[in-house]
Short mmCIF file of C-alpha atoms and ligand atoms in Angstrom, two decimals:
data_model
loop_
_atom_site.label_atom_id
_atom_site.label_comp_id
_atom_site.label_asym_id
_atom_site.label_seq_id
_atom_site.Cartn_x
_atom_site.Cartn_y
_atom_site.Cartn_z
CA UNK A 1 -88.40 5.84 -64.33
CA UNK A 2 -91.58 7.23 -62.48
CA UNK A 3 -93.55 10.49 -64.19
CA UNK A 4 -92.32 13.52 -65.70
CA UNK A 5 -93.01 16.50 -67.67
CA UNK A 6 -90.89 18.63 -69.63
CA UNK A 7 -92.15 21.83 -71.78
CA UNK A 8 -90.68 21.81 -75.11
CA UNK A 9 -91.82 25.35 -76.07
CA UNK A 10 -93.79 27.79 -74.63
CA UNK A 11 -95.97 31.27 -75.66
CA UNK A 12 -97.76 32.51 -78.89
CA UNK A 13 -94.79 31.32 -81.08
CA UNK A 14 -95.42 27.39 -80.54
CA UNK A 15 -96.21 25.50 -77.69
CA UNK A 16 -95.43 21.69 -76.95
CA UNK A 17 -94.71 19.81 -73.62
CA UNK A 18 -94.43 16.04 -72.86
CA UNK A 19 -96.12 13.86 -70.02
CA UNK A 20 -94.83 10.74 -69.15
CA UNK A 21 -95.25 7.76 -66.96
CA UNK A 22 -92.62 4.73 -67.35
CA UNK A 23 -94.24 2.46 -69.75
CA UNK A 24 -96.54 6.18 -71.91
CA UNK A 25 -95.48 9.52 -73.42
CA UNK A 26 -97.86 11.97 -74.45
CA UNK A 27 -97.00 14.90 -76.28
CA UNK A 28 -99.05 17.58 -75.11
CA UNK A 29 -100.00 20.11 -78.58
CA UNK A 30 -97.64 20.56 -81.36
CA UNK A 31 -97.31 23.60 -81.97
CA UNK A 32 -93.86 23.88 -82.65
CA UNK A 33 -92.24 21.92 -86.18
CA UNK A 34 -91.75 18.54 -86.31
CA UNK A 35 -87.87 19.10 -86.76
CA UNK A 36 -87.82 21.61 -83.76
CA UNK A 37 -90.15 19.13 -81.91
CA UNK A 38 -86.83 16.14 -82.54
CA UNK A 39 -84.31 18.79 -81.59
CA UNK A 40 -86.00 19.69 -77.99
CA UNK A 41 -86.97 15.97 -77.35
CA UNK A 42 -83.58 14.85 -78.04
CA UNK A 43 -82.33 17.74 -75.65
CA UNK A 44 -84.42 16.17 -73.01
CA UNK A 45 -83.07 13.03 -73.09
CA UNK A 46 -86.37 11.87 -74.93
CA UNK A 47 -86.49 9.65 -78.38
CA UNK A 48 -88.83 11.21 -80.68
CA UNK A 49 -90.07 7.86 -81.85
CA UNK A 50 -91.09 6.67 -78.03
CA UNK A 51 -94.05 8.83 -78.02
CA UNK A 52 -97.29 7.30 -77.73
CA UNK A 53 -99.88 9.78 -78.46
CA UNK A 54 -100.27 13.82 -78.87
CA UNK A 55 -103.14 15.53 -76.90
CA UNK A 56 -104.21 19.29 -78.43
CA UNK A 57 -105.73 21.68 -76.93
CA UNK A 58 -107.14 23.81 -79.25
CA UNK A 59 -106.68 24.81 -82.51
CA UNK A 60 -104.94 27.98 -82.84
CA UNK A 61 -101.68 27.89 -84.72
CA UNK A 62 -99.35 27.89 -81.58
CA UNK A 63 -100.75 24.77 -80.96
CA UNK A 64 -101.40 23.05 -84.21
CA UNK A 65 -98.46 24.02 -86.25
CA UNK A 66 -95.84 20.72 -86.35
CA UNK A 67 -99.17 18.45 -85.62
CA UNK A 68 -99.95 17.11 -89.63
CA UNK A 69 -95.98 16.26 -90.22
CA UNK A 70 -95.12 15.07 -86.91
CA UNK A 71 -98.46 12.46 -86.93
CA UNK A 72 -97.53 11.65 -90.02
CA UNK A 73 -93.81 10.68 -89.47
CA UNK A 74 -94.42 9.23 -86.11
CA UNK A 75 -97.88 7.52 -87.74
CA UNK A 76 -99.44 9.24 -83.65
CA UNK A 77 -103.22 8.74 -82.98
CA UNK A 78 -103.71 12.28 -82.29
CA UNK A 79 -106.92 13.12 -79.71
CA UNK A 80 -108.64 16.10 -79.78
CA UNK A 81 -112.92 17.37 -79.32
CA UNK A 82 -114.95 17.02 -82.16
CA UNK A 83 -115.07 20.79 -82.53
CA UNK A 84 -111.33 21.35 -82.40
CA UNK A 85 -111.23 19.22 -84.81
CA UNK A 86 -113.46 20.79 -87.33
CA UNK A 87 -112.01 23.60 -87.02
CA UNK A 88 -108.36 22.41 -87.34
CA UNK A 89 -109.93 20.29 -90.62
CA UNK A 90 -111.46 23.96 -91.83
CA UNK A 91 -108.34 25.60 -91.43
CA UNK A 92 -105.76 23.28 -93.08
CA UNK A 93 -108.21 23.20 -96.07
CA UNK A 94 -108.46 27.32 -96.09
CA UNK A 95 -104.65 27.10 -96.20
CA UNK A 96 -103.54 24.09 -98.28
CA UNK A 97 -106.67 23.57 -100.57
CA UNK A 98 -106.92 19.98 -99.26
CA UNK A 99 -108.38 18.50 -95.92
CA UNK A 100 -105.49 16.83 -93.18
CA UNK A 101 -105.27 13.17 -94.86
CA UNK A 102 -104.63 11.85 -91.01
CA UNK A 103 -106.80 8.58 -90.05
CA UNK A 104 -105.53 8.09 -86.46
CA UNK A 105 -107.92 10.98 -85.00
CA UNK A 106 -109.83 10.02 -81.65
CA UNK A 107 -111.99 11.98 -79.74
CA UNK A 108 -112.47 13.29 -76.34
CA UNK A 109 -115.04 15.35 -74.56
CA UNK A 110 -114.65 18.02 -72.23
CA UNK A 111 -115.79 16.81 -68.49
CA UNK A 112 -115.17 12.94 -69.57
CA UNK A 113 -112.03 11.28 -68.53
CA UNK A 114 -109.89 9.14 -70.74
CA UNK A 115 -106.99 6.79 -70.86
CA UNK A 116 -103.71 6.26 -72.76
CA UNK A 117 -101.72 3.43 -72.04
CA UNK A 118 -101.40 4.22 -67.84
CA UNK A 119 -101.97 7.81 -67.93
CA UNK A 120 -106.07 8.85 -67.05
CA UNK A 121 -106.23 12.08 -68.45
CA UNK A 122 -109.05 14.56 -68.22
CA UNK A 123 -110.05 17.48 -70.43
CA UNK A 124 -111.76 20.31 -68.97
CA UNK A 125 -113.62 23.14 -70.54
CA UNK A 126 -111.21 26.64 -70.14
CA UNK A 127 -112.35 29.90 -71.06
CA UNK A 128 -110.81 31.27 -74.72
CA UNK A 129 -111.62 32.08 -78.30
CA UNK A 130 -111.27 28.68 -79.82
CA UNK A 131 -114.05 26.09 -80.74
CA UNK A 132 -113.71 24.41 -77.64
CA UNK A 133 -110.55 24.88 -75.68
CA UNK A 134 -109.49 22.55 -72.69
CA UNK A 135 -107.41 22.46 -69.71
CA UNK A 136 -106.13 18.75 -68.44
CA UNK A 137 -105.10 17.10 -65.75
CA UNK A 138 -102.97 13.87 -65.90
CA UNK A 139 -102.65 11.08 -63.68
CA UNK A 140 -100.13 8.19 -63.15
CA UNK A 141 -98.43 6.67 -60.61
CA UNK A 142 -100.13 8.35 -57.94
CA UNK A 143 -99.19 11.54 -59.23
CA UNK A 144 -101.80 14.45 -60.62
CA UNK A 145 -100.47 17.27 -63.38
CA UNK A 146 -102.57 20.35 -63.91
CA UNK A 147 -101.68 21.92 -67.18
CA UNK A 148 -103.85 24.97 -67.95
CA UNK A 149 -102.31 27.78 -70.24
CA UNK A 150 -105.15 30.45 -72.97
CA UNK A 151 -107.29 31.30 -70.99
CA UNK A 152 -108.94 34.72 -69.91
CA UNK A 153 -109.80 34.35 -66.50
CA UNK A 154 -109.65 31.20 -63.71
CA UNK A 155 -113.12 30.56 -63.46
CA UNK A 156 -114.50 28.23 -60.21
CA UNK A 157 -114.22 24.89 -62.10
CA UNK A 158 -111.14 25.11 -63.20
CA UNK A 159 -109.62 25.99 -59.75
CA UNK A 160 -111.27 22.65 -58.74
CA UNK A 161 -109.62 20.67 -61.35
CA UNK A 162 -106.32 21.86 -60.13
CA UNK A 163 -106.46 20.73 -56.75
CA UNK A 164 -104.09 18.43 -55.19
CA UNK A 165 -101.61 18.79 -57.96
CA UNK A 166 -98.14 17.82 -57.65
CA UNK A 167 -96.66 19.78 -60.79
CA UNK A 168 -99.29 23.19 -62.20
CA UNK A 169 -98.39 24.20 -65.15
CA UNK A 170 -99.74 27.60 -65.66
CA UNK A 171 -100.49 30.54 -67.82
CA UNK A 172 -98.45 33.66 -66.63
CA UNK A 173 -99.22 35.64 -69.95
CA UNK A 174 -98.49 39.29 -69.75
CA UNK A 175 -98.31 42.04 -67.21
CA UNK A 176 -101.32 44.65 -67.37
CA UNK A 177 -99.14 47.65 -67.26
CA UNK A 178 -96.50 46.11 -69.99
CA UNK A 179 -99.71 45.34 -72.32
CA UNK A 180 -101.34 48.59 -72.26
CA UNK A 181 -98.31 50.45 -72.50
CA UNK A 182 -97.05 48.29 -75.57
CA UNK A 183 -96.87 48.36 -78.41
CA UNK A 184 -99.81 46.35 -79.74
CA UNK A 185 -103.18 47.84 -81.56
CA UNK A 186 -105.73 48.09 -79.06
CA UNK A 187 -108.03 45.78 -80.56
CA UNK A 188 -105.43 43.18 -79.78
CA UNK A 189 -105.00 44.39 -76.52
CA UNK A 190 -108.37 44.20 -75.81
CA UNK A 191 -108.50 40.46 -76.99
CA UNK A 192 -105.51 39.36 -74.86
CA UNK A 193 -107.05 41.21 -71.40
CA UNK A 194 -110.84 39.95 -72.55
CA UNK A 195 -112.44 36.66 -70.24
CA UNK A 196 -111.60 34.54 -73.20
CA UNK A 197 -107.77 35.94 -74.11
CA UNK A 198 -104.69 35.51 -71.89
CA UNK A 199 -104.37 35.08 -68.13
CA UNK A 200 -101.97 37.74 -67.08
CA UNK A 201 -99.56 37.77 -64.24
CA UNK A 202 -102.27 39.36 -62.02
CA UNK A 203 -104.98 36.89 -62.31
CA UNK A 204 -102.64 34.06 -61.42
CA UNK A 205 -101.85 36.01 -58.09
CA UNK A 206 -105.37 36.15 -57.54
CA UNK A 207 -105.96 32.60 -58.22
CA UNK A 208 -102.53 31.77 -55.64
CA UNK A 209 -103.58 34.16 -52.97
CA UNK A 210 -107.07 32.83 -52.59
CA UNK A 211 -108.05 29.23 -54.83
CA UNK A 212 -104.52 27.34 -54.70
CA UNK A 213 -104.23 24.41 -52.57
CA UNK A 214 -100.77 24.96 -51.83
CA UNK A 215 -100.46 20.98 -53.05
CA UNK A 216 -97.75 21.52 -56.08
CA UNK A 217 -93.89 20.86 -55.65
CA UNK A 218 -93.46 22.40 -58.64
CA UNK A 219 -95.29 25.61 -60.26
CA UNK A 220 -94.74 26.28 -64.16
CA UNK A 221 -95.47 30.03 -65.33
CA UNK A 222 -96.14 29.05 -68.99
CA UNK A 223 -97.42 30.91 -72.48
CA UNK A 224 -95.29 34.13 -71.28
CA UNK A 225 -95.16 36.72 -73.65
CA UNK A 226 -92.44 38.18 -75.27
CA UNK A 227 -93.49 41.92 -75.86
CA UNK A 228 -96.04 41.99 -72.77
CA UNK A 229 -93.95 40.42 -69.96
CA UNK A 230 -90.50 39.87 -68.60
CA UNK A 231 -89.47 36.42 -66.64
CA UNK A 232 -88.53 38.24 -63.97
CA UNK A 233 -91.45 40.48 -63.27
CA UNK A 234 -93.92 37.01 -63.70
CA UNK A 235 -91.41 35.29 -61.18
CA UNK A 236 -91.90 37.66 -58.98
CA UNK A 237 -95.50 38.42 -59.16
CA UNK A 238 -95.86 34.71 -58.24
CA UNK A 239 -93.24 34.62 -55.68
CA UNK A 240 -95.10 37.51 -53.89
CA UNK A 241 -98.51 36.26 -54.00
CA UNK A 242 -97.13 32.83 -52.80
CA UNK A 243 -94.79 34.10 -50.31
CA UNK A 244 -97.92 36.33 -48.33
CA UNK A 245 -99.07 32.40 -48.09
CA UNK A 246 -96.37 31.30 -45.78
CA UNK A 247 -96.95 27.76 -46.40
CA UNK A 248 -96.18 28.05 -49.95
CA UNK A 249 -92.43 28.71 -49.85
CA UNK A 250 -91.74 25.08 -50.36
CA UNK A 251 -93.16 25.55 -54.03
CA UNK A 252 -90.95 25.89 -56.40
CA UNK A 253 -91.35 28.04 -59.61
CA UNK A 254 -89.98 27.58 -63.30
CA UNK A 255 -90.12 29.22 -66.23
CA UNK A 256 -90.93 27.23 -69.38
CA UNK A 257 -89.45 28.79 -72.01
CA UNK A 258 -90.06 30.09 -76.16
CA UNK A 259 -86.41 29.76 -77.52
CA UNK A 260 -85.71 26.12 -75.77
CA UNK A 261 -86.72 23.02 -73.91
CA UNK A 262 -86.95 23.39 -69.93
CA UNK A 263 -85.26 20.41 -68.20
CA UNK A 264 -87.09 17.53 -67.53
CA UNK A 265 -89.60 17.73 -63.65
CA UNK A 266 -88.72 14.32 -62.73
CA UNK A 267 -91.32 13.26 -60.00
ZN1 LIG B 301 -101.48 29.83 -77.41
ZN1 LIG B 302 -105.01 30.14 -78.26
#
């Protein structure tokens, strides 16, 4: 079987992905509903009721949104920080009147390294307005997946963490000229190009021109947006900042996608 990873959904309308090794699958946020969640698993070739465990990454709808029905139904231990969680807790009561009534919460700290079933997987601290968003990386089998989308800037540790990767997935949110041209209010604009908004096509050049490793078979651009970038122009801004690397042509690039599941990176 060996490891894999398939994005289920991806950008600011629900975001979900799944890790797995032969004998764990993780479902990486849920931010996409539990039906939908089914739909895109099945499409993959993956039984719903296999998974093992959902990571989150932070709290923000996109990420949250299936999580209460789909722990439920599947009866997950679902891991998380303790601040995430608060403020996941806070915002289910604001909306619903009532606390989540989920038992099977564990918790993980930023920096510390932890294990489910044969997968090590370790949270790391990314820049972004949530309580306390991570990054992770994910190891089985010999093989490493870096998986790092909301954030506002690639700051030094992070680059570190996703070294000697064999699959990045990666935020390739917007394109500068796109954003401020469009169409949203510039207080929203301002969010999105702040150090703790989106990372836009630009900043993920800079990071493969100068921090990547090079290491990755496979490069994700991930958490696109739909009014602020085109697939094309973030393939291409990659391709370019890879290609002046000559090295790099053997990586290949995907595009996870909103509207449907990306085949399965079989590894
Ligand atoms: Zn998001
Ligand atoms: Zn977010």
């Amino acid at each position: 079987m060996g490891v894999s990873l398939a994005v289920l959904a991806s950008g600011s309308r629900g975001n979900a992905a799944i890790v797995e090794s032969s004998s764990t699958r993780i479902l990486v946020d849920a931010g996409i509903s539990c039906r939908e969640t089914f739909k895109r698993m099945k499409a993959v070739g993956d039984d719903p009721h296999s998974l093992t465990a959902i990571v989150i990454t932070h709290e923000h709808a996109d990420h949250v949104y299936g999580l209460l029905v789909l722990a439920r139904k599947l009866n997950l231990p679902v891991f998380m920080t303790g601040a995430t969680h608060q403020a996941w807790v806070r915002s289910v009561r604001d909306a619903t009147g009532e606390p989540p009534d989920t038992d099977r919460i564990e918790f993980f700290s930023s920096g510390r390294s932890f294990q489910i079933g044969d997968i090590e997987i370790r949270p790391f601290t990314i820049p972004h307005d949530a309580a306390d968003p991570v990054g992770f990386t994910f190891r089985a089998e010999g093989v490493k997946i870096g998986f790092v989308t909301n954030l506002g800037y690639m700051p030094p540790s992070v680059c570190d963490h996703l070294c000697s990767c064999d699959v990045l997935v990666l935020e390739s949110n917007h394109d500068l000229e796109m954003l401020r041209g469009g169409p949203y209010p510039w207080s929203v604009k301002q969010r999105v190009m702040s150090r703790v908004g989106h990372l836009s096509n630009e900043k993920l050049a800079q990071f493969f021109a100068s921090d990547y490793d090079g290491n990755a078979s496979y490069i994700v651009l991930a958490h696109l947006s739909e009014q602020n970038n085109h697939p094309e122009i973030a393939r291409c801004a990659a391709e370019k900042a890879l290609g002046r690397r000559r090295t790099l042509l053997q990586n290949r690039i995907l595009l996870a996608k909103q509207a449907e599941a990306m085949p399965a990176i079989r590894l």
